[in-house]
CSV table of C-alpha atoms and ligand atoms in Angstrom, one decimal:
chain,number,residue,atom,x,y,z
A,59,MET,CA,-24.9,-28.1,-9.0
A,60,VAL,CA,-22.3,-27.2,-11.6
A,61,LEU,CA,-20.2,-30.1,-13.1
A,62,LYS,CA,-16.8,-29.4,-14.4
A,63,THR,CA,-15.0,-30.9,-17.3
A,64,GLU,CA,-11.6,-32.5,-17.0
A,65,GLY,CA,-10.1,-29.3,-18.6
A,66,GLU,CA,-11.8,-27.1,-16.0
A,67,ILE,CA,-10.6,-29.3,-13.2
A,68,GLY,CA,-7.0,-29.0,-14.6
A,69,LEU,CA,-7.4,-25.1,-14.4
A,70,MET,CA,-8.7,-25.4,-10.9
A,71,ASP,CA,-5.7,-27.6,-10.0
A,72,GLU,CA,-3.5,-24.7,-11.2
A,73,ALA,CA,-5.6,-22.1,-9.3
A,74,ASN,CA,-5.3,-24.2,-6.1
A,75,GLY,CA,-1.6,-24.8,-6.8
A,76,ILE,CA,-1.2,-21.0,-6.4
A,77,VAL,CA,-3.2,-21.1,-3.2
A,78,HIS,CA,-1.0,-23.9,-1.8
A,79,SER,CA,2.1,-22.0,-2.9
A,80,VAL,CA,1.0,-19.1,-0.7
A,81,LEU,CA,0.2,-21.5,2.2
A,82,ASN,CA,3.8,-23.0,1.8
A,83,MET,CA,5.4,-19.5,1.7
A,84,ILE,CA,3.5,-18.7,4.9
A,85,SER,CA,4.7,-21.8,6.7
A,86,GLU,CA,8.3,-20.6,5.9
A,87,ARG,CA,7.7,-16.9,6.9
A,88,LEU,CA,5.7,-17.5,10.0
A,89,ALA,CA,7.5,-16.7,13.3
A,90,PRO,CA,7.0,-14.7,16.5
A,91,GLY,CA,7.2,-10.9,15.6
A,92,VAL,CA,5.8,-11.2,12.1
A,93,THR,CA,2.5,-9.5,11.5
A,94,THR,CA,-0.5,-10.8,9.6
A,95,LYS,CA,-0.5,-7.6,7.5
A,96,GLU,CA,3.1,-8.4,6.3
A,97,LEU,CA,1.9,-11.9,5.4
A,98,ASP,CA,-1.0,-10.5,3.6
A,99,ARG,CA,1.2,-8.2,1.4
A,100,GLU,CA,3.5,-11.1,0.6
A,101,ALA,CA,0.6,-13.3,-0.3
A,102,GLU,CA,-0.8,-10.7,-2.7
A,103,ASP,CA,2.6,-10.1,-4.4
A,104,LEU,CA,3.0,-13.9,-4.8
A,105,ILE,CA,-0.5,-14.4,-6.2
A,106,ARG,CA,-0.1,-11.4,-8.7
A,107,GLY,CA,3.3,-12.8,-9.7
A,108,PHE,CA,1.5,-16.0,-10.9
A,109,GLY,CA,-0.8,-13.8,-13.0
A,110,ALA,CA,-3.7,-14.5,-10.7
A,111,ALA,CA,-5.8,-12.2,-8.6
A,112,PRO,CA,-6.7,-12.4,-4.8
A,113,GLY,CA,-10.0,-14.1,-4.6
A,114,PHE,CA,-11.2,-12.7,-1.3
A,115,LEU,CA,-10.0,-9.0,-1.7
A,116,ASN,CA,-13.2,-6.9,-2.1
A,117,TYR,CA,-15.3,-10.0,-2.0
A,118,ARG,CA,-18.5,-8.6,-0.4
A,119,GLY,CA,-16.2,-5.8,0.8
A,120,PHE,CA,-13.6,-8.0,2.5
A,121,PRO,CA,-10.5,-5.7,2.8
A,122,ALA,CA,-7.6,-8.2,2.4
A,123,THR,CA,-6.0,-11.1,0.5
A,124,LEU,CA,-5.9,-13.5,3.4
A,125,CYS,CA,-8.5,-14.3,6.0
A,126,THR,CA,-6.4,-14.7,9.3
A,127,ALA,CA,-7.8,-16.5,12.3
A,128,LEU,CA,-5.7,-16.0,15.5
A,129,ASN,CA,-6.3,-18.3,18.5
A,130,ASP,CA,-10.1,-18.0,19.4
A,131,VAL,CA,-10.9,-16.5,15.9
A,132,ILE,CA,-12.8,-19.2,13.9
A,133,VAL,CA,-12.6,-17.6,10.4
A,134,HIS,CA,-12.7,-14.3,8.4
A,135,GLY,CA,-10.3,-12.3,10.7
A,136,ILE,CA,-8.7,-9.2,9.0
A,137,PRO,CA,-4.9,-9.0,8.8
A,138,ASN,CA,-3.4,-6.4,11.2
A,139,GLU,CA,-0.2,-4.8,12.5
A,140,LYS,CA,-0.1,-6.8,15.7
A,141,PRO,CA,3.1,-9.0,16.0
A,142,LEU,CA,2.4,-12.7,16.3
A,143,LYS,CA,3.5,-14.3,19.6
A,144,ASP,CA,5.2,-17.6,20.4
A,145,GLY,CA,2.5,-20.1,21.2
A,146,ASP,CA,-0.2,-18.6,19.0
A,147,ILE,CA,-2.1,-20.6,16.5
A,148,LEU,CA,-3.0,-18.9,13.3
A,149,GLY,CA,-5.5,-20.0,10.6
A,150,ILE,CA,-4.8,-18.7,7.1
A,151,ASP,CA,-7.5,-19.0,4.5
A,152,CYS,CA,-6.6,-18.0,0.9
A,153,GLY,CA,-8.5,-17.8,-2.3
A,154,VAL,CA,-7.4,-16.9,-5.8
A,155,LEU,CA,-9.0,-16.2,-9.1
A,156,TYR,CA,-7.0,-17.7,-12.1
A,157,LYS,CA,-8.1,-18.0,-15.7
A,158,GLY,CA,-11.8,-17.6,-14.5
A,159,TYR,CA,-11.7,-20.2,-11.8
A,160,TYR,CA,-11.4,-19.9,-8.0
A,161,GLY,CA,-9.0,-21.8,-5.8
A,162,ASP,CA,-9.7,-22.0,-2.0
A,163,ALA,CA,-7.8,-23.7,0.8
A,164,ALA,CA,-6.8,-23.1,4.4
A,165,ARG,CA,-4.4,-24.3,7.1
A,166,THR,CA,-3.9,-23.5,10.8
A,167,TYR,CA,-0.3,-23.1,11.8
A,168,ALA,CA,1.7,-23.0,15.0
A,169,VAL,CA,3.6,-19.8,15.7
A,170,GLY,CA,6.9,-20.7,17.3
A,171,ARG,CA,6.3,-23.5,19.9
A,172,VAL,CA,2.7,-24.2,20.9
A,173,ASP,CA,1.5,-26.2,23.9
A,174,GLU,CA,0.2,-29.8,23.6
A,175,ARG,CA,-3.5,-28.7,23.8
A,176,SER,CA,-3.1,-26.4,20.8
A,177,ALA,CA,-1.1,-29.0,18.8
A,178,ARG,CA,-3.8,-31.7,19.5
A,179,LEU,CA,-6.6,-29.4,18.3
A,180,MET,CA,-4.9,-28.5,15.1
A,181,GLU,CA,-3.9,-32.2,14.5
A,182,ALA,CA,-7.6,-33.4,15.1
A,183,THR,CA,-9.0,-30.7,12.7
A,184,LYS,CA,-6.6,-31.8,10.0
A,185,LYS,CA,-7.4,-35.4,10.5
A,186,SER,CA,-11.2,-34.6,10.3
A,187,LEU,CA,-10.6,-33.0,6.9
A,188,GLU,CA,-8.7,-36.1,5.7
A,189,LEU,CA,-11.6,-38.4,6.9
A,190,ALA,CA,-14.0,-36.1,5.1
A,191,VAL,CA,-12.0,-36.2,1.9
A,192,ARG,CA,-12.3,-40.1,1.9
A,193,GLN,CA,-16.1,-39.7,1.6
A,194,VAL,CA,-15.7,-37.9,-1.8
A,195,LYS,CA,-16.4,-40.6,-4.4
A,196,PRO,CA,-19.0,-41.1,-7.2
A,197,GLY,CA,-22.2,-42.4,-5.6
A,198,GLY,CA,-21.4,-41.3,-2.1
A,199,ARG,CA,-23.8,-38.9,-0.4
A,200,LEU,CA,-23.1,-35.3,0.4
A,201,SER,CA,-24.0,-35.6,4.2
A,202,ASP,CA,-21.4,-38.4,4.6
A,203,ILE,CA,-18.8,-35.6,4.4
A,204,GLY,CA,-20.1,-33.6,7.4
A,205,HIS,CA,-20.9,-36.8,9.3
A,206,ALA,CA,-17.3,-37.9,9.0
A,207,VAL,CA,-16.1,-34.6,10.4
A,208,GLN,CA,-18.6,-34.4,13.3
A,209,SER,CA,-18.4,-38.0,14.5
A,210,PHE,CA,-14.6,-37.8,14.7
A,211,ILE,CA,-14.4,-34.3,16.2
A,212,GLU,CA,-17.0,-35.0,18.9
A,213,ASP,CA,-15.2,-38.2,19.8
A,214,GLN,CA,-12.2,-36.1,20.5
A,215,GLY,CA,-14.2,-33.9,22.9
A,216,TYR,CA,-14.3,-30.9,20.5
A,217,SER,CA,-17.2,-29.3,18.7
A,218,VAL,CA,-17.9,-28.3,15.1
A,219,VAL,CA,-19.1,-24.8,14.1
A,220,ARG,CA,-22.6,-24.7,12.5
A,221,GLU,CA,-22.7,-21.1,11.3
A,222,PHE,CA,-20.1,-21.5,8.5
A,223,VAL,CA,-20.0,-24.3,6.0
A,224,GLY,CA,-18.0,-25.7,3.1
A,225,HIS,CA,-19.3,-25.1,-0.5
A,226,GLY,CA,-19.1,-25.9,-4.1
A,227,VAL,CA,-16.4,-23.9,-5.9
A,228,GLY,CA,-15.5,-23.0,-9.5
A,229,LEU,CA,-16.5,-20.1,-11.6
A,230,ALA,CA,-17.9,-18.6,-8.4
A,231,LEU,CA,-16.1,-18.7,-5.0
A,232,HIS,CA,-19.3,-20.1,-3.4
A,233,GLU,CA,-21.4,-22.4,-5.5
A,234,GLU,CA,-24.0,-25.0,-4.6
A,235,PRO,CA,-24.1,-27.2,-2.6
A,236,GLN,CA,-23.5,-26.0,1.0
A,237,ILE,CA,-21.4,-28.6,2.9
A,238,PRO,CA,-22.0,-28.5,6.7
A,239,ASN,CA,-19.5,-30.1,9.0
A,240,TYR,CA,-22.2,-32.0,10.8
A,241,GLY,CA,-25.2,-34.2,10.1
A,242,LYS,CA,-26.5,-37.7,9.7
A,243,PRO,CA,-25.0,-39.9,7.1
A,244,GLY,CA,-26.6,-41.1,3.8
A,245,LYS,CA,-28.6,-37.9,3.1
A,246,GLY,CA,-28.4,-35.2,0.4
A,247,PRO,CA,-27.4,-35.5,-3.3
A,248,ARG,CA,-25.2,-38.2,-4.7
A,249,LEU,CA,-21.7,-37.1,-5.6
A,250,LYS,CA,-20.9,-37.2,-9.3
A,251,PRO,CA,-17.6,-36.9,-11.2
A,252,GLY,CA,-17.1,-33.2,-12.1
A,253,MET,CA,-18.3,-31.8,-8.8
A,254,VAL,CA,-15.6,-29.7,-7.0
A,255,LEU,CA,-16.2,-29.3,-3.2
A,256,ALA,CA,-14.4,-26.9,-0.8
A,257,ILE,CA,-14.5,-29.0,2.4
A,258,GLU,CA,-13.5,-26.9,5.5
A,259,PRO,CA,-14.0,-28.2,9.1
A,260,MET,CA,-14.0,-25.4,11.7
A,261,VAL,CA,-13.3,-27.0,15.1
A,262,ASN,CA,-13.6,-25.4,18.5
A,263,GLU,CA,-11.9,-26.6,21.6
A,264,GLY,CA,-14.9,-25.6,23.7
A,265,GLY,CA,-18.6,-25.1,22.6
A,266,PRO,CA,-19.7,-24.5,19.0
A,267,ALA,CA,-21.2,-21.1,19.6
A,268,VAL,CA,-19.9,-18.1,17.5
A,269,ARG,CA,-19.6,-14.4,18.4
A,270,MET,CA,-19.1,-11.7,15.8
A,271,ASP,CA,-16.7,-8.8,16.3
A,272,SER,CA,-18.0,-5.3,15.5
A,273,ASP,CA,-16.0,-5.2,12.3
A,274,GLY,CA,-18.7,-7.4,10.9
A,275,TRP,CA,-16.2,-10.1,9.6
A,276,THR,CA,-14.2,-11.6,12.5
A,277,ALA,CA,-16.0,-14.7,13.9
A,278,ARG,CA,-14.8,-16.0,17.3
A,279,THR,CA,-15.7,-18.7,19.7
A,280,ALA,CA,-18.3,-17.4,22.1
A,281,ASP,CA,-16.6,-19.0,25.1
A,282,GLY,CA,-13.1,-17.7,24.1
A,283,SER,CA,-11.7,-21.3,23.5
A,284,LEU,CA,-9.3,-22.0,20.7
A,285,SER,CA,-10.5,-22.8,17.1
A,286,ALA,CA,-8.8,-24.4,14.1
A,287,HIS,CA,-9.6,-24.6,10.4
A,288,PHE,CA,-8.3,-26.6,7.5
A,289,GLU,CA,-9.7,-26.6,3.9
A,290,TYR,CA,-9.1,-28.4,0.7
A,291,SER,CA,-10.8,-27.9,-2.7
A,292,VAL,CA,-11.5,-31.5,-3.8
A,293,ALA,CA,-12.8,-32.8,-7.2
A,294,VAL,CA,-14.9,-35.8,-7.4
A,295,THR,CA,-13.4,-38.1,-10.1
A,296,ARG,CA,-14.2,-41.6,-11.3
A,297,ALA,CA,-11.1,-42.8,-9.4
A,298,GLY,CA,-12.2,-41.0,-6.2
A,299,PRO,CA,-11.2,-37.7,-4.5
A,300,LYS,CA,-8.5,-35.5,-6.1
A,301,ILE,CA,-7.3,-32.8,-3.7
A,302,LEU,CA,-6.6,-29.8,-6.0
A,303,GLY,CA,-3.4,-27.8,-6.0
A,304,ILE,CA,-1.2,-30.2,-3.8
A,305,SER,CA,1.0,-31.5,-6.6
A,306,ALA,CA,0.9,-28.2,-8.5
A,307,ALA,CA,2.1,-26.1,-5.6
A,308,GLN,CA,5.6,-24.6,-5.4
B,8,MG,MG1,-11.3,-20.9,2.2
B,9,MG,MG1,-14.1,-22.0,1.4
């Protein structure tokens, strides 16, 4: 596992600040009738305007700046020309490369007015990420993160996806360790200052099973139920968790 210096964590805070600036821009632009392709173009322009590069574009052949996840899509959907509709929920995952370091974060948004069920799913997924972040402290165990997500989410009557996991992040988009959103507490490596972890619960309203589209990227719920996704890149510091990019965002 790669440990980062304070200087490197400062650069990663800037990289994630660009990501959160994109996510903030999207919350202002999002409305029924807008297309994910338009959001993707604006995100790319904003990222390049900061002197950064899109982190996902061409990553293993991914064709866009944003991963867009509409309704039953869990992660890795490809932006398209279809207008968004009132009542949709839309996950946006954004990565950037800035001064050699990756930023990575995601949010799920309501398009227009959503029903109570959709709002509750998004709220619970965000809450599970906040509970997971509280486990990020020196001496804590890696599996405490996934355990915090799974125990809260299953109490709410939802399920966590197994096929996709959180990850270390830094000079590479995906570094060791993998961070599942499930598991027993008290296992795995101890957390140390200098680790940077991308924690990203993916929560389904129905069962956990995943079905892949023929594009080879888009992952959906097998039962067609809704899915939500939130992600922060979090540094382990002596003082506890530091969510990167939040205070640096515009
Ligand atoms: Mg991400
Ligand atoms: Mg990630």
